[in-house]
Amino acid sequence: MKLPERAAVIDASAIAHNVRTISEYVRPAKVLAAVKADGYGHGLMTAAKAALAGGADWLGVAHIDEALQLRAQGIESPLLAWLHTRGSDFAAGIEAHIDLGVSGWDLEPIAEAANLLHEPARVHLKIDTGLGRNGSTMSDWPGLVERAAMFQNQGLISVEGIFTHMAVADEPDRKETDEQLEAFREALAVAERHGIVPDLRHAANTPAALSRPDAHFDMVRVGVGVYGHSPFADRTGPSLGLKPAMELRTTVANVKTVPAGQGISYGLTHRVEAPTRLGLIPLGYADGIPRIAVGAPVLIRGRRYHSAGRVAMDQFVVDLGTDTDVEVGDQVIVFGGNSGIEAADWGTAAGTINYEIITRIGTRVPRVVINAEPEQ
Ligand SMILES: *Cc1c(COP(=O)(O)O)cnc(C)c1O
């Protein structure tokens, strides 16, 4: 297959494989695959279809808008959207049969929209058990549950789920996860006393799904693992049985020999100590390569080379040394595929994590989908 000169190759079968692998881990719990943020950079529809092909029961997104895009393109699976503003179109969400996360203030506008539509809203109440982000506080929870029970009795909402989100599950030994799970069980008991016993209790993200069976409950919400990446600093995706689904690749745009002392890229933050050959890689921060990534690896002709100097908007430089046969036009793998280079390696070089590397690959890089299931 002839690829564009710069491409993020998305292996849809890897996404399906990862969902199957995680399902086996968490059975009998259901699997919600998070496809927010354009499927973690892999393409919203590509990720959605591949996750469903792999057996995902639910798809999850942050915003109602993202869920509406899935519905508009024919996705009929259960969908959950959990991050709203006063500007969110709750009515559109209810009409499109999108389940809505509820943290507190949003319950009333959702009930009001349901009332106008004469159609109950399907909601999942969210309890903040320690992350300090969205969700009801423990002290507001009894009040929220009481209001939800009232709206449910009025036929305006149906409480399908109760959920929380973990703060430190990527560090499996931390005691805060135990505290969060304890608080979650307490919140479930409070809801039960108000007659709210939903089918779907869910708490686990990828790290909790893979390391904490006691966090599985009825469903796990997994994102980064679906795309083949490890949420743990000391593990790779493949070591967890996952296949990274994105391969970022291009070709060498220029090669030249430079003398000792040559500075590289803006700021001249790096100077070569001896004569060397430099290779130019046509991907930059406008494509999502972090500007501050220093010494990050790429694979050319089966060998690893490292970025030198600042990443610019459109390009960065790798030092090839003098003992190199790299030529203009050679294939470059930045991460993924069979390169042995993980998005996490770029994360380390840039002081960030694999999540940020994959989700920020820019729209200027065409996604090329391979191994997709044939359309029915
Ligand atoms: C993004 C997100 C997830 C998925 O998290 P991963 O760590 O990628 O598995 C799960 N739940 C919520 C609420 C999220 O925002």
Coordinates of C-alpha atoms and ligand atoms in Angstrom, one line a residue:
M1 CA 0.0 0.0 0.0
K2 CA 1.3 3.4 -0.9
L3 CA 1.1 5.6 2.2
P4 CA 0.9 9.4 2.4
E5 CA 4.3 10.9 3.0
R6 CA 3.4 11.4 6.7
A7 CA 0.8 9.0 8.2
A8 CA -0.6 7.6 11.4
V9 CA -1.4 4.0 10.4
I10 CA -4.3 2.8 12.6
D11 CA -4.6 -1.0 12.9
A12 CA -8.3 -1.5 13.6
S13 CA -7.8 -5.2 14.4
A14 CA -5.4 -4.2 17.2
I15 CA -8.2 -2.1 18.8
A16 CA -10.6 -5.1 18.5
H17 CA -7.9 -7.4 19.9
N18 CA -7.3 -5.1 22.9
V19 CA -11.0 -4.9 23.7
R20 CA -11.2 -8.7 23.6
T21 CA -8.1 -9.0 25.8
I22 CA -9.5 -6.6 28.4
S23 CA -12.9 -8.3 28.3
E24 CA -11.3 -11.6 29.2
Y25 CA -9.5 -9.8 32.1
V26 CA -12.7 -8.3 33.5
R27 CA -15.4 -10.9 32.7
P28 CA -18.2 -11.0 33.8
A29 CA -18.0 -7.2 33.9
K30 CA -19.0 -5.3 30.8
V31 CA -16.7 -3.1 28.8
L32 CA -17.2 0.5 27.9
A33 CA -14.5 1.6 25.4
A34 CA -13.7 5.3 25.7
V35 CA -13.6 6.9 22.2
K36 CA -13.5 10.5 23.4
A37 CA -11.0 12.9 21.9
D38 CA -11.3 11.5 18.4
G39 CA -10.8 8.0 19.6
Y40 CA -7.6 9.0 21.5
G41 CA -6.4 10.4 18.2
H42 CA -7.1 7.2 16.2
G43 CA -10.3 8.6 14.6
L44 CA -13.7 8.6 16.3
M45 CA -15.4 6.2 13.9
T46 CA -12.4 4.0 13.4
A47 CA -12.1 3.5 17.1
A48 CA -15.9 3.1 17.7
K49 CA -16.3 0.4 15.0
A50 CA -13.2 -1.5 15.9
A51 CA -14.1 -1.5 19.6
L52 CA -17.6 -2.8 18.9
A53 CA -16.1 -5.4 16.6
G54 CA -13.9 -6.5 19.5
G55 CA -17.0 -6.9 21.7
A56 CA -17.3 -3.6 23.6
D57 CA -20.7 -3.3 25.2
W58 CA -20.7 0.5 25.5
L59 CA -18.9 3.5 24.1
G60 CA -18.0 6.4 26.2
V61 CA -17.2 10.1 25.4
A62 CA -16.7 13.2 27.4
H63 CA -19.1 15.5 25.5
I64 CA -22.7 15.0 24.2
D65 CA -21.4 16.4 20.9
E66 CA -19.0 13.5 20.5
A67 CA -21.8 11.0 21.1
L68 CA -24.1 12.8 18.6
Q69 CA -21.4 12.4 16.0
L70 CA -21.3 8.7 16.7
R71 CA -25.2 8.5 16.3
A72 CA -25.1 10.6 13.2
Q73 CA -22.7 8.1 11.6
G74 CA -24.9 5.1 12.5
I75 CA -23.5 3.8 15.8
E76 CA -26.5 2.2 17.7
S77 CA -24.6 0.8 20.7
P78 CA -25.2 2.2 24.2
L79 CA -23.3 5.5 24.6
L80 CA -22.4 7.5 27.7
A81 CA -21.4 11.1 27.8
W82 CA -20.2 12.5 31.2
L83 CA -18.9 16.1 30.9
H84 CA -21.4 18.9 30.4
T85 CA -21.7 22.6 30.5
R86 CA -24.6 25.0 30.6
G87 CA -24.3 25.0 26.8
S88 CA -24.7 21.2 26.5
D89 CA -27.7 20.2 24.4
F90 CA -29.3 17.7 26.8
A91 CA -32.5 17.5 24.7
A92 CA -30.4 16.3 21.7
G93 CA -28.7 13.8 23.9
I94 CA -32.0 12.4 25.3
E95 CA -33.5 12.2 21.8
A96 CA -30.5 10.3 20.5
H97 CA -30.7 7.8 23.4
I98 CA -27.4 8.9 24.9
D99 CA -26.9 8.1 28.6
L100 CA -25.8 11.1 30.5
G101 CA -23.4 11.4 33.5
V102 CA -24.8 13.6 36.2
S103 CA -22.6 15.3 38.8
G104 CA -25.1 17.7 40.5
W105 CA -26.3 20.9 38.9
D106 CA -26.9 19.1 35.6
L107 CA -29.7 16.9 37.0
E108 CA -32.4 19.7 36.9
P109 CA -31.7 20.9 33.3
I110 CA -31.7 17.2 32.2
A111 CA -35.0 16.5 33.9
E112 CA -36.5 19.7 32.4
A113 CA -35.4 18.7 28.9
A114 CA -36.9 15.2 29.5
N115 CA -40.1 16.8 30.6
L116 CA -40.4 18.9 27.4
L117 CA -39.6 15.9 25.2
H118 CA -42.0 13.5 27.1
E119 CA -39.1 11.1 27.2
P120 CA -37.2 10.0 30.3
A121 CA -33.5 10.7 30.3
R122 CA -31.2 7.8 31.0
V123 CA -28.6 9.0 33.6
H124 CA -25.6 7.7 35.5
L125 CA -25.0 9.5 38.8
K126 CA -21.4 10.3 39.5
I127 CA -19.8 10.4 42.9
D128 CA -16.4 12.0 43.5
T129 CA -14.7 9.5 45.7
G130 CA -11.4 11.4 45.8
L131 CA -10.3 12.6 42.4
G132 CA -11.6 16.1 43.1
R133 CA -12.7 16.6 39.6
N134 CA -16.3 16.1 38.4
G135 CA -19.0 14.3 40.4
S136 CA -20.9 14.9 43.6
T137 CA -19.1 15.3 46.8
M138 CA -19.9 12.8 49.5
S139 CA -21.7 15.4 51.5
D140 CA -23.9 16.5 48.5
W141 CA -24.6 12.9 47.5
P142 CA -27.6 12.1 49.7
G143 CA -29.3 15.3 48.4
L144 CA -28.5 14.4 44.8
V145 CA -29.7 10.8 45.2
E146 CA -33.0 12.1 46.8
R147 CA -33.6 14.5 43.9
A148 CA -32.8 11.7 41.4
A149 CA -35.3 9.4 43.2
M150 CA -38.0 12.1 43.0
F151 CA -37.4 12.7 39.2
Q152 CA -37.3 8.9 38.6
N153 CA -40.7 8.6 40.4
Q154 CA -42.0 11.3 38.2
G155 CA -40.9 9.4 35.1
L156 CA -38.5 12.1 34.0
I157 CA -35.3 10.1 34.4
S158 CA -34.2 6.6 34.8
V159 CA -31.0 6.0 36.8
E160 CA -29.1 3.4 34.8
G161 CA -25.8 3.7 36.6
I162 CA -23.7 5.0 39.4
F163 CA -20.1 5.7 38.8
T164 CA -16.8 7.2 40.0
H165 CA -13.4 7.7 38.6
M166 CA -10.0 6.6 40.0
A167 CA -7.1 9.0 40.8
V168 CA -4.1 6.8 41.3
A169 CA -4.9 3.3 39.9
D170 CA -1.8 3.6 37.7
E171 CA 0.2 3.1 40.9
P172 CA -1.5 -0.1 42.1
D173 CA 0.0 -0.1 45.6
R174 CA -1.4 3.3 46.7
K175 CA -3.9 3.2 49.5
E176 CA -6.1 6.0 48.0
T177 CA -7.6 3.5 45.6
D178 CA -8.8 1.4 48.6
E179 CA -10.2 4.6 50.1
Q180 CA -12.0 5.5 46.9
L181 CA -13.5 2.0 46.5
E182 CA -14.7 2.1 50.1
A183 CA -16.3 5.5 49.5
F184 CA -17.9 4.2 46.3
R185 CA -19.5 1.3 48.2
E186 CA -20.7 3.7 50.8
A187 CA -22.3 5.9 48.1
L188 CA -24.0 2.9 46.6
A189 CA -25.4 2.0 50.0
V190 CA -26.8 5.6 50.4
A191 CA -28.4 5.3 46.9
E192 CA -29.9 2.0 47.8
R193 CA -31.5 3.5 50.9
H194 CA -33.3 5.9 48.6
G195 CA -34.4 3.1 46.4
I196 CA -31.9 3.6 43.7
V197 CA -30.2 0.3 42.7
P198 CA -29.0 0.7 39.1
D199 CA -27.7 -2.2 36.9
L200 CA -24.4 -0.5 36.1
R201 CA -22.0 0.3 38.9
H202 CA -18.7 1.4 37.3
A203 CA -15.4 2.7 38.6
A204 CA -12.4 1.3 36.8
N205 CA -10.4 3.0 34.1
T206 CA -7.7 1.0 32.3
P207 CA -5.2 0.8 35.2
A208 CA -7.9 -0.3 37.6
A209 CA -9.4 -2.8 35.1
L210 CA -5.9 -4.4 34.8
S211 CA -4.8 -4.2 38.4
R212 CA -7.8 -4.1 40.7
P213 CA -10.4 -6.9 40.2
D214 CA -12.2 -5.4 43.2
A215 CA -12.9 -2.2 41.1
H216 CA -14.6 -4.0 38.2
F217 CA -18.2 -4.0 39.6
D218 CA -20.6 -4.3 36.6
M219 CA -18.6 -2.5 33.9
V220 CA -15.1 -1.0 33.3
R221 CA -14.5 2.2 31.3
V222 CA -11.3 1.7 29.4
G223 CA -9.4 4.0 27.1
V224 CA -5.7 3.9 26.8
G225 CA -5.6 0.1 27.0
V226 CA -8.1 -0.1 24.0
Y227 CA -5.4 1.6 21.9
G228 CA -2.7 -0.8 23.1
H229 CA -0.9 1.3 25.6
S230 CA 0.0 0.7 29.2
P231 CA -1.2 3.0 31.9
F232 CA 1.7 1.9 34.2
A233 CA 5.0 3.6 34.1
D234 CA 6.9 0.3 34.5
R235 CA 5.0 -1.8 31.9
T236 CA 4.7 -1.6 28.1
G237 CA 1.4 -2.3 26.3
P238 CA 2.7 -5.5 24.7
S239 CA 3.8 -6.8 28.1
L240 CA 0.1 -6.6 29.1
G241 CA -1.0 -8.5 26.0
L242 CA -2.1 -5.3 24.3
K243 CA -1.2 -4.2 20.7
P244 CA -0.4 -0.5 20.1
A245 CA -2.9 0.5 17.4
M246 CA -1.1 3.6 16.0
E247 CA 2.1 3.6 14.0
L248 CA 3.4 7.1 13.3
R249 CA 5.6 7.1 10.2
T250 CA 7.1 9.3 7.5
T251 CA 10.2 9.3 5.3
V252 CA 13.6 11.1 5.7
A253 CA 13.2 14.6 4.1
N254 CA 16.9 15.5 3.9
V255 CA 20.4 14.1 4.9
K256 CA 23.6 16.1 5.1
T257 CA 27.1 16.1 6.6
V258 CA 27.9 18.9 9.0
P259 CA 31.1 20.0 10.7
A260 CA 31.9 19.8 14.4
G261 CA 30.2 22.7 16.3
Q262 CA 27.1 22.8 14.0
G263 CA 24.1 24.0 16.0
I264 CA 20.8 22.4 15.5
S265 CA 17.4 24.0 15.3
Y266 CA 16.0 27.2 16.9
G267 CA 17.8 28.4 19.9
L268 CA 20.9 26.4 18.9
T269 CA 20.3 24.4 22.1
H270 CA 22.3 21.5 20.8
R271 CA 25.7 21.6 19.0
V272 CA 27.3 18.5 17.5
E273 CA 30.7 17.6 19.0
A274 CA 32.2 16.0 15.9
P275 CA 31.4 16.0 12.2
T276 CA 28.2 14.0 11.7
R277 CA 25.3 13.4 9.4
L278 CA 21.9 14.8 10.2
G279 CA 18.6 13.5 9.1
L280 CA 15.5 15.7 8.7
I281 CA 12.2 14.3 9.8
P282 CA 9.1 16.2 8.4
L283 CA 7.0 16.1 11.6
G284 CA 6.8 18.9 14.1
Y285 CA 4.8 20.3 16.9
A286 CA 2.0 21.3 14.6
D287 CA 1.7 17.6 14.0
G288 CA 1.7 16.9 17.7
I289 CA 5.4 16.1 18.3
P290 CA 6.1 17.9 21.5
R291 CA 8.5 20.8 21.1
I292 CA 10.4 19.9 24.2
A293 CA 11.0 16.2 23.4
V294 CA 14.8 15.8 23.8
G295 CA 16.7 12.7 22.7
A296 CA 13.5 10.9 21.6
P297 CA 14.0 7.7 19.4
V298 CA 13.0 7.0 15.9
L299 CA 13.6 3.9 13.8
I300 CA 15.3 4.1 10.3
R301 CA 16.6 1.0 8.5
G302 CA 16.1 -1.0 11.7
R303 CA 18.3 1.3 13.8
R304 CA 17.4 3.7 16.5
Y305 CA 18.4 7.3 16.1
H306 CA 17.6 10.2 18.5
S307 CA 16.2 13.7 18.0
A308 CA 18.6 16.5 18.6
G309 CA 17.8 20.1 19.2
R310 CA 14.3 21.6 19.5
V311 CA 11.4 20.2 17.6
A312 CA 10.1 22.9 15.2
M313 CA 6.6 23.4 13.9
D314 CA 7.1 21.2 10.9
Q315 CA 10.2 19.2 11.4
F316 CA 12.9 17.9 13.7
V317 CA 16.5 16.6 13.3
V318 CA 18.0 13.3 14.2
D319 CA 21.8 12.8 14.6
L320 CA 22.7 9.9 12.3
G321 CA 26.5 9.8 13.2
T322 CA 29.1 9.1 10.5
D323 CA 28.6 5.3 10.3
T324 CA 25.2 5.4 8.7
D325 CA 23.6 4.4 5.4
V326 CA 20.5 6.4 5.9
E327 CA 19.3 8.2 2.7
V328 CA 16.7 10.7 1.7
G329 CA 13.4 8.8 1.3
D330 CA 14.1 6.1 3.8
Q331 CA 11.1 5.1 6.0
V332 CA 11.0 6.5 9.5
I333 CA 8.9 5.0 12.3
V334 CA 8.5 7.5 15.1
F335 CA 6.6 5.0 17.3
G336 CA 4.4 2.0 17.0
G337 CA 4.2 -0.9 14.5
N338 CA 7.1 -3.3 14.9
S339 CA 9.5 -0.5 15.8
G340 CA 9.8 -1.4 19.5
I341 CA 9.4 2.3 20.1
E342 CA 6.3 3.1 22.2
A343 CA 4.4 6.4 22.5
A344 CA 5.6 6.2 26.1
D345 CA 9.2 6.7 25.0
W346 CA 8.2 10.0 23.4
G347 CA 6.3 10.8 26.6
T348 CA 9.4 10.2 28.6
A349 CA 11.4 12.5 26.3
A350 CA 8.8 15.2 26.6
G351 CA 8.1 15.0 30.3
T352 CA 4.6 13.7 29.7
I353 CA 2.7 10.4 29.2
N354 CA 1.7 8.1 26.3
Y355 CA -1.9 9.3 26.6
E356 CA -0.9 12.8 25.6
I357 CA 1.4 11.7 22.8
I358 CA -1.3 9.7 21.0
T359 CA -4.2 12.0 21.6
R360 CA -2.4 15.1 20.3
I361 CA -1.2 13.8 16.9
G362 CA -2.5 16.6 14.7
T363 CA -5.1 16.7 11.9
R364 CA -2.3 17.4 9.4
V365 CA -1.2 13.8 9.7
P366 CA -3.6 11.6 7.7
R367 CA -4.9 8.5 9.4
V368 CA -4.6 5.4 7.3
V369 CA -6.8 2.6 8.6
I370 CA -5.7 -1.0 8.1
N371 CA -7.3 -4.3 9.0
A372 CA -10.8 -2.9 9.5
E373 CA -13.7 -5.3 9.6
P374 CA -15.6 -5.3 6.3
E375 CA -18.7 -3.1 6.5
Q376 CA -21.9 -5.2 7.0
Ligands
LIG1 C1 -11.1 9.0 29.9 C2 -11.9 8.4 30.9 C3 -11.8 7.0 31.1 C4 -10.7 6.1 30.4 O1 -9.5 6.2 31.1 P1 -8.2 5.4 30.7 O2 -7.2 5.7 31.7 O3 -7.8 5.9 29.3 O4 -8.6 4.0 30.6 C5 -12.7 6.4 32.0 N1 -13.6 7.2 32.7 C6 -13.6 8.5 32.5 C7 -14.6 9.3 33.3 C8 -12.8 9.2 31.7 O5 -12.8 10.5 31.6

